[in-house]
Amino acid sequence: MSELRVAPSILAADFARLGEEVASVATEVDEIHVDVMDGHYVPNISLGNPVVASLRRATDRQLDCHLMITDPDTYAPQLVELGAESITFHPEVTDDPRALIAELHDRGARVGVALKPAHPLAMVEELLASVDMLLVMTVEPGFGGQAFREDCVPKVREAAAWRARLGASFRIQVDGGVSVEMIGAAAAAGADTFVAGSSVFGASDRPAAVRDLLATARAAMADGERHGSLRDPEPPDRARS
Ligand code: DX5
Ligand code: ZN
């Protein structure tokens, strides 16, 4: 089982003071989650290349860019060149997600694919052997501060079962509404990477908020392992055919 990670989402930070905001959590985390929104894929515009370039100069933490944009083929390689270590895109917007994954790997990035709440795991199953991460959205993408959707947790469990069956090691990231109250459900289902915006940047003691999230996730994961919910007794049906 891989080490658990919390990735604070700067969407909930003060954009006028981004360097200080990132520094306020940097001691606790390996990566910072950077939500790139273009006003087309989602009804919101957040930030783009110049901000990622500035962040790269401001921190030595890894930049985990989540692209909620309609043209990742153009912008994902540019973000890697600007210094992003990890790129996650929503694969339904590209004609050839495999080619984009290969290109980003060639450039040295880790690559993830993302599923909106309505999108089934079947949409990305063919890609999972080639990626470093699956992002299971637990809110409708576009805005921070929404409530965690518990109806997305079974998809996390399904993905963990699929990962075990493939013998693969891709991370399972959950993103949206992750709080100390909800993180346990995702961790017990097999998620290992937790994006947290409001629950970290909205806290009065941000480092403590990250530590609380991690401790809660670790306890829930250990519980999940004890009760066998992280094991895959039966392979998923589709895998049998
Ligand atoms: C939503 C973004 C999330 C968001 C998470 O479209 O992908 O990363 O910033 O923020 P919270 O934790 O506030 O839901
Ligand atoms: Zn995100």
mmCIF file of C-alpha atoms and ligand atoms in Angstrom:
data_model
loop_
_atom_site.group_PDB
_atom_site.id
_atom_site.type_symbol
_atom_site.label_atom_id
_atom_site.label_comp_id
_atom_site.label_asym_id
_atom_site.label_seq_id
_atom_site.Cartn_x
_atom_site.Cartn_y
_atom_site.Cartn_z
ATOM 1 C CA MET A 1 0.000 0.000 0.000
ATOM 2 C CA SER A 2 1.489 3.328 -0.985
ATOM 3 C CA GLU A 3 2.175 6.157 1.415
ATOM 4 C CA LEU A 4 -0.735 8.548 1.895
ATOM 5 C CA ARG A 5 -0.459 12.118 0.673
ATOM 6 C CA VAL A 6 -2.436 15.314 1.121
ATOM 7 C CA ALA A 7 -2.161 17.838 -1.709
ATOM 8 C CA PRO A 8 -3.452 21.277 -0.662
ATOM 9 C CA SER A 9 -5.410 22.930 -3.485
ATOM 10 C CA ILE A 10 -4.435 26.550 -3.973
ATOM 11 C CA LEU A 11 -7.865 27.248 -5.448
ATOM 12 C CA ALA A 12 -8.829 28.005 -1.838
ATOM 13 C CA ALA A 13 -5.791 30.241 -1.252
ATOM 14 C CA ASP A 14 -5.438 34.012 -1.587
ATOM 15 C CA PHE A 15 -4.276 34.456 -5.198
ATOM 16 C CA ALA A 16 -2.751 37.851 -4.399
ATOM 17 C CA ARG A 17 -0.327 36.198 -1.952
ATOM 18 C CA LEU A 18 0.250 32.809 -3.541
ATOM 19 C CA GLY A 19 3.924 32.439 -2.595
ATOM 20 C CA GLU A 20 3.185 32.965 1.108
ATOM 21 C CA GLU A 21 0.093 30.780 0.902
ATOM 22 C CA VAL A 22 2.081 27.863 -0.514
ATOM 23 C CA ALA A 23 4.830 28.429 2.080
ATOM 24 C CA SER A 24 2.207 28.193 4.839
ATOM 25 C CA VAL A 25 1.628 24.486 4.049
ATOM 26 C CA ALA A 26 4.940 23.495 2.447
ATOM 27 C CA THR A 27 6.484 21.948 5.548
ATOM 28 C CA GLU A 28 3.698 19.360 5.706
ATOM 29 C CA VAL A 29 3.354 18.209 2.115
ATOM 30 C CA ASP A 30 5.247 16.948 -0.915
ATOM 31 C CA GLU A 31 2.920 18.430 -3.494
ATOM 32 C CA ILE A 32 0.624 21.355 -4.171
ATOM 33 C CA HIS A 33 -2.535 20.865 -6.239
ATOM 34 C CA VAL A 34 -2.958 23.488 -8.962
ATOM 35 C CA ASP A 35 -6.409 23.699 -10.578
ATOM 36 C CA VAL A 36 -6.232 25.076 -14.110
ATOM 37 C CA MET A 37 -9.693 26.065 -15.445
ATOM 38 C CA ASP A 38 -10.383 27.623 -18.823
ATOM 39 C CA GLY A 39 -14.015 28.761 -18.616
ATOM 40 C CA HIS A 40 -14.950 26.177 -21.264
ATOM 41 C CA TYR A 41 -14.506 22.737 -19.739
ATOM 42 C CA VAL A 42 -15.900 24.160 -16.501
ATOM 43 C CA PRO A 43 -17.841 27.389 -15.908
ATOM 44 C CA ASN A 44 -14.975 29.086 -14.088
ATOM 45 C CA ILE A 45 -11.549 30.546 -14.918
ATOM 46 C CA SER A 46 -8.751 30.110 -12.397
ATOM 47 C CA LEU A 47 -5.132 30.399 -13.531
ATOM 48 C CA GLY A 48 -2.754 29.320 -16.270
ATOM 49 C CA ASN A 49 0.808 29.191 -17.497
ATOM 50 C CA PRO A 50 2.204 32.437 -16.007
ATOM 51 C CA VAL A 51 0.982 31.553 -12.530
ATOM 52 C CA VAL A 52 2.438 28.046 -12.763
ATOM 53 C CA ALA A 53 5.759 29.595 -13.842
ATOM 54 C CA SER A 54 5.685 31.906 -10.809
ATOM 55 C CA LEU A 55 4.759 29.058 -8.473
ATOM 56 C CA ARG A 56 7.697 27.079 -9.826
ATOM 57 C CA ARG A 57 10.031 29.866 -8.711
ATOM 58 C CA ALA A 58 8.263 30.240 -5.354
ATOM 59 C CA THR A 59 8.363 26.653 -4.068
ATOM 60 C CA ASP A 60 10.339 23.437 -4.287
ATOM 61 C CA ARG A 61 7.223 21.351 -3.621
ATOM 62 C CA GLN A 62 5.938 19.314 -6.554
ATOM 63 C CA LEU A 63 3.228 20.936 -8.654
ATOM 64 C CA ASP A 64 0.287 18.632 -9.333
ATOM 65 C CA CYS A 65 -1.655 20.346 -12.117
ATOM 66 C CA HIS A 66 -5.283 19.339 -12.608
ATOM 67 C CA LEU A 67 -6.370 20.519 -16.035
ATOM 68 C CA MET A 68 -10.058 21.318 -16.319
ATOM 69 C CA ILE A 69 -9.620 22.605 -19.849
ATOM 70 C CA THR A 70 -10.791 21.559 -23.286
ATOM 71 C CA ASP A 71 -7.337 21.591 -24.882
ATOM 72 C CA PRO A 72 -4.867 19.657 -22.733
ATOM 73 C CA ASP A 73 -2.985 18.574 -25.893
ATOM 74 C CA THR A 74 -1.730 22.146 -26.254
ATOM 75 C CA TYR A 75 -1.290 23.248 -22.654
ATOM 76 C CA ALA A 76 -0.233 20.106 -20.754
ATOM 77 C CA PRO A 77 3.201 19.887 -22.465
ATOM 78 C CA GLN A 78 3.709 23.615 -21.856
ATOM 79 C CA LEU A 79 2.976 23.210 -18.150
ATOM 80 C CA VAL A 80 5.534 20.409 -17.915
ATOM 81 C CA GLU A 81 8.107 22.657 -19.568
ATOM 82 C CA LEU A 82 7.244 25.322 -16.979
ATOM 83 C CA GLY A 83 8.079 22.852 -14.209
ATOM 84 C CA ALA A 84 4.926 20.909 -13.278
ATOM 85 C CA GLU A 85 5.866 17.404 -12.116
ATOM 86 C CA SER A 86 2.401 15.913 -12.467
ATOM 87 C CA ILE A 87 -0.377 16.550 -14.974
ATOM 88 C CA THR A 88 -3.913 15.217 -14.719
ATOM 89 C CA PHE A 89 -6.403 15.707 -17.529
ATOM 90 C CA HIS A 90 -9.977 14.686 -18.275
ATOM 91 C CA PRO A 91 -9.488 12.219 -21.132
ATOM 92 C CA GLU A 92 -12.852 12.639 -22.894
ATOM 93 C CA VAL A 93 -11.721 15.974 -24.345
ATOM 94 C CA THR A 94 -8.788 14.527 -26.262
ATOM 95 C CA ASP A 95 -8.948 12.437 -29.422
ATOM 96 C CA ASP A 96 -5.983 10.362 -28.371
ATOM 97 C CA PRO A 97 -5.421 10.260 -24.605
ATOM 98 C CA ARG A 98 -2.783 7.539 -25.000
ATOM 99 C CA ALA A 99 -0.675 9.802 -27.191
ATOM 100 C CA LEU A 100 -0.898 12.633 -24.663
ATOM 101 C CA ILE A 101 0.040 10.300 -21.795
ATOM 102 C CA ALA A 102 3.052 9.092 -23.801
ATOM 103 C CA GLU A 103 4.124 12.605 -24.702
ATOM 104 C CA LEU A 104 3.947 13.801 -21.092
ATOM 105 C CA HIS A 105 5.859 10.732 -19.904
ATOM 106 C CA ASP A 106 8.516 11.432 -22.540
ATOM 107 C CA ARG A 107 8.860 14.908 -21.084
ATOM 108 C CA GLY A 108 9.410 13.415 -17.638
ATOM 109 C CA ALA A 109 6.060 14.156 -15.974
ATOM 110 C CA ARG A 110 3.804 11.861 -14.024
ATOM 111 C CA VAL A 111 0.379 11.603 -15.634
ATOM 112 C CA GLY A 112 -3.112 11.175 -14.268
ATOM 113 C CA VAL A 113 -6.555 10.848 -15.784
ATOM 114 C CA ALA A 114 -9.643 12.266 -14.108
ATOM 115 C CA LEU A 115 -13.255 11.170 -13.841
ATOM 116 C CA LYS A 116 -16.141 13.524 -13.141
ATOM 117 C CA PRO A 117 -18.800 12.194 -10.745
ATOM 118 C CA ALA A 118 -20.997 11.013 -13.635
ATOM 119 C CA HIS A 119 -18.185 9.244 -15.467
ATOM 120 C CA PRO A 120 -17.796 5.514 -14.838
ATOM 121 C CA LEU A 121 -14.481 3.759 -14.300
ATOM 122 C CA ALA A 122 -15.053 1.956 -17.612
ATOM 123 C CA MET A 123 -14.240 5.250 -19.365
ATOM 124 C CA VAL A 124 -10.584 4.988 -18.344
ATOM 125 C CA GLU A 125 -9.993 1.297 -17.707
ATOM 126 C CA GLU A 126 -7.983 0.920 -20.894
ATOM 127 C CA LEU A 127 -5.693 3.761 -19.784
ATOM 128 C CA LEU A 128 -5.049 2.672 -16.224
ATOM 129 C CA ALA A 129 -2.069 0.455 -17.009
ATOM 130 C CA SER A 130 -0.313 3.508 -18.524
ATOM 131 C CA VAL A 131 -0.938 6.213 -15.923
ATOM 132 C CA ASP A 132 0.558 7.176 -12.577
ATOM 133 C CA MET A 133 -2.703 8.370 -11.057
ATOM 134 C CA LEU A 134 -6.472 8.155 -11.336
ATOM 135 C CA LEU A 135 -8.333 11.215 -10.050
ATOM 136 C CA VAL A 136 -11.831 10.432 -8.836
ATOM 137 C CA MET A 137 -13.693 13.745 -8.555
ATOM 138 C CA THR A 138 -15.878 13.900 -5.470
ATOM 139 C CA VAL A 139 -17.556 17.145 -6.561
ATOM 140 C CA GLU A 140 -18.604 18.470 -9.951
ATOM 141 C CA PRO A 141 -15.402 20.177 -11.172
ATOM 142 C CA GLY A 142 -15.290 23.951 -11.373
ATOM 143 C CA PHE A 143 -15.472 25.335 -7.863
ATOM 144 C CA GLY A 144 -13.911 24.821 -4.465
ATOM 145 C CA GLY A 145 -15.879 24.662 -1.253
ATOM 146 C CA GLN A 146 -18.528 22.162 -2.369
ATOM 147 C CA ALA A 147 -19.763 19.212 -0.328
ATOM 148 C CA PHE A 148 -18.035 15.829 -0.710
ATOM 149 C CA ARG A 149 -20.170 13.434 -2.749
ATOM 150 C CA GLU A 150 -20.326 10.137 -0.940
ATOM 151 C CA ASP A 151 -21.949 8.556 -3.989
ATOM 152 C CA CYS A 152 -18.481 8.685 -5.634
ATOM 153 C CA VAL A 153 -16.867 6.452 -2.995
ATOM 154 C CA PRO A 154 -17.914 3.151 -4.627
ATOM 155 C CA LYS A 155 -15.964 4.239 -7.718
ATOM 156 C CA VAL A 156 -12.863 4.605 -5.544
ATOM 157 C CA ARG A 157 -13.414 1.080 -4.248
ATOM 158 C CA GLU A 158 -13.896 -0.205 -7.793
ATOM 159 C CA ALA A 159 -10.686 1.519 -8.896
ATOM 160 C CA ALA A 160 -8.746 0.023 -5.979
ATOM 161 C CA ALA A 161 -10.031 -3.424 -6.916
ATOM 162 C CA TRP A 162 -9.045 -2.853 -10.530
ATOM 163 C CA ARG A 163 -5.585 -1.709 -9.446
ATOM 164 C CA ALA A 164 -5.104 -4.831 -7.343
ATOM 165 C CA ARG A 165 -6.251 -7.015 -10.195
ATOM 166 C CA LEU A 166 -3.877 -5.345 -12.680
ATOM 167 C CA GLY A 167 -1.047 -5.492 -10.148
ATOM 168 C CA ALA A 168 -0.676 -1.806 -10.963
ATOM 169 C CA SER A 169 0.559 0.955 -8.700
ATOM 170 C CA PHE A 170 -1.240 4.069 -9.938
ATOM 171 C CA ARG A 171 -2.275 6.414 -7.167
ATOM 172 C CA ILE A 172 -5.971 7.015 -6.508
ATOM 173 C CA GLN A 173 -6.597 10.671 -5.802
ATOM 174 C CA VAL A 174 -9.872 12.102 -4.549
ATOM 175 C CA ASP A 175 -10.621 15.765 -5.133
ATOM 176 C CA GLY A 176 -13.484 17.884 -3.860
ATOM 177 C CA GLY A 177 -14.952 18.471 -0.437
ATOM 178 C CA VAL A 178 -12.263 16.455 1.351
ATOM 179 C CA SER A 179 -12.496 17.236 5.057
ATOM 180 C CA VAL A 180 -11.545 15.507 8.282
ATOM 181 C CA GLU A 181 -15.143 14.228 8.419
ATOM 182 C CA MET A 182 -15.115 12.736 4.902
ATOM 183 C CA ILE A 183 -11.511 11.678 4.290
ATOM 184 C CA GLY A 184 -11.946 8.415 6.154
ATOM 185 C CA ALA A 185 -14.557 7.098 3.734
ATOM 186 C CA ALA A 186 -12.252 7.734 0.779
ATOM 187 C CA ALA A 187 -9.203 6.235 2.509
ATOM 188 C CA ALA A 188 -11.079 3.121 3.620
ATOM 189 C CA ALA A 189 -12.204 2.645 0.009
ATOM 190 C CA GLY A 190 -8.593 2.715 -1.238
ATOM 191 C CA ALA A 191 -7.769 6.343 -2.068
ATOM 192 C CA ASP A 192 -4.189 7.304 -1.179
ATOM 193 C CA THR A 193 -3.935 10.925 -2.343
ATOM 194 C CA PHE A 194 -6.257 13.596 -1.031
ATOM 195 C CA VAL A 195 -6.727 17.033 -2.516
ATOM 196 C CA ALA A 196 -7.924 19.480 0.116
ATOM 197 C CA GLY A 197 -8.655 23.124 -0.583
ATOM 198 C CA SER A 198 -11.061 24.771 1.870
ATOM 199 C CA SER A 199 -10.344 22.343 4.703
ATOM 200 C CA VAL A 200 -6.643 23.316 4.642
ATOM 201 C CA PHE A 201 -6.558 26.961 3.525
ATOM 202 C CA GLY A 202 -9.698 27.761 5.536
ATOM 203 C CA ALA A 203 -8.167 26.422 8.752
ATOM 204 C CA SER A 204 -6.617 28.744 11.334
ATOM 205 C CA ASP A 205 -3.715 26.286 11.773
ATOM 206 C CA ARG A 206 -3.050 24.939 8.293
ATOM 207 C CA PRO A 207 -0.159 22.586 9.155
ATOM 208 C CA ALA A 208 -2.320 21.047 11.892
ATOM 209 C CA ALA A 209 -5.193 20.688 9.420
ATOM 210 C CA VAL A 210 -2.945 18.706 7.052
ATOM 211 C CA ARG A 211 -1.702 16.504 9.909
ATOM 212 C CA ASP A 212 -5.279 15.853 11.085
ATOM 213 C CA LEU A 213 -6.359 14.865 7.582
ATOM 214 C CA LEU A 214 -3.420 12.467 7.234
ATOM 215 C CA ALA A 215 -3.907 10.922 10.658
ATOM 216 C CA THR A 216 -7.615 10.383 9.985
ATOM 217 C CA ALA A 217 -6.889 8.856 6.584
ATOM 218 C CA ARG A 218 -4.225 6.540 8.017
ATOM 219 C CA ALA A 219 -6.555 5.302 10.726
ATOM 220 C CA ALA A 220 -9.352 4.688 8.215
ATOM 221 C CA MET A 221 -7.004 2.905 5.819
ATOM 222 C CA ALA A 222 -5.754 0.627 8.589
ATOM 223 C CA ASP A 223 -9.369 -0.075 9.519
ATOM 224 C CA GLY A 224 -10.231 -0.784 5.879
ATOM 225 C CA GLU A 225 -7.342 -3.248 5.663
ATOM 226 C CA ARG A 226 -8.377 -4.960 8.892
ATOM 227 C CA HIS A 227 -11.909 -5.398 7.612
ATOM 228 C CA GLY A 228 -10.784 -6.511 4.196
ATOM 229 C CA SER A 229 -12.532 -3.738 2.291
ATOM 230 C CA LEU A 230 -9.284 -2.885 0.479
ATOM 231 C CA ARG A 231 -8.835 -6.414 -0.808
ATOM 232 C CA ASP A 232 -10.343 -7.681 -4.005
ATOM 233 C CA PRO A 233 -11.815 -11.112 -3.368
ATOM 234 C CA GLU A 234 -13.435 -11.286 -6.816
ATOM 235 C CA PRO A 235 -12.061 -9.670 -9.955
ATOM 236 C CA PRO A 236 -14.337 -7.018 -11.482
ATOM 237 C CA ASP A 237 -16.831 -8.553 -13.920
ATOM 238 C CA ARG A 238 -15.511 -6.799 -16.982
ATOM 239 C CA ALA A 239 -12.065 -8.262 -16.362
ATOM 240 C CA ARG A 240 -13.331 -11.820 -16.750
ATOM 241 C CA SER A 241 -14.340 -11.523 -20.383
HETATM 242 C C1 DX5 B 1 -12.669 21.546 -8.056
HETATM 243 C C2 DX5 B 1 -11.182 21.409 -7.908
HETATM 244 C C3 DX5 B 1 -10.716 21.030 -6.542
HETATM 245 C C4 DX5 B 1 -11.061 22.037 -5.483
HETATM 246 C C5 DX5 B 1 -11.040 21.402 -4.157
HETATM 247 O O1 DX5 B 1 -12.979 21.692 -9.405
HETATM 248 O O2 DX5 B 1 -10.687 20.411 -8.801
HETATM 249 O O3 DX5 B 1 -9.320 20.779 -6.550
HETATM 250 O O4 DX5 B 1 -10.161 23.108 -5.447
HETATM 251 O O5 DX5 B 1 -11.417 22.354 -3.209
HETATM 252 P P1 DX5 B 1 -12.262 21.943 -1.928
HETATM 253 O O6 DX5 B 1 -11.357 21.050 -1.108
HETATM 254 O O7 DX5 B 1 -12.559 23.236 -1.285
HETATM 255 O O8 DX5 B 1 -13.472 21.208 -2.402
HETATM 256 ZN ZN ZN B 2 -8.553 19.722 -8.612
#
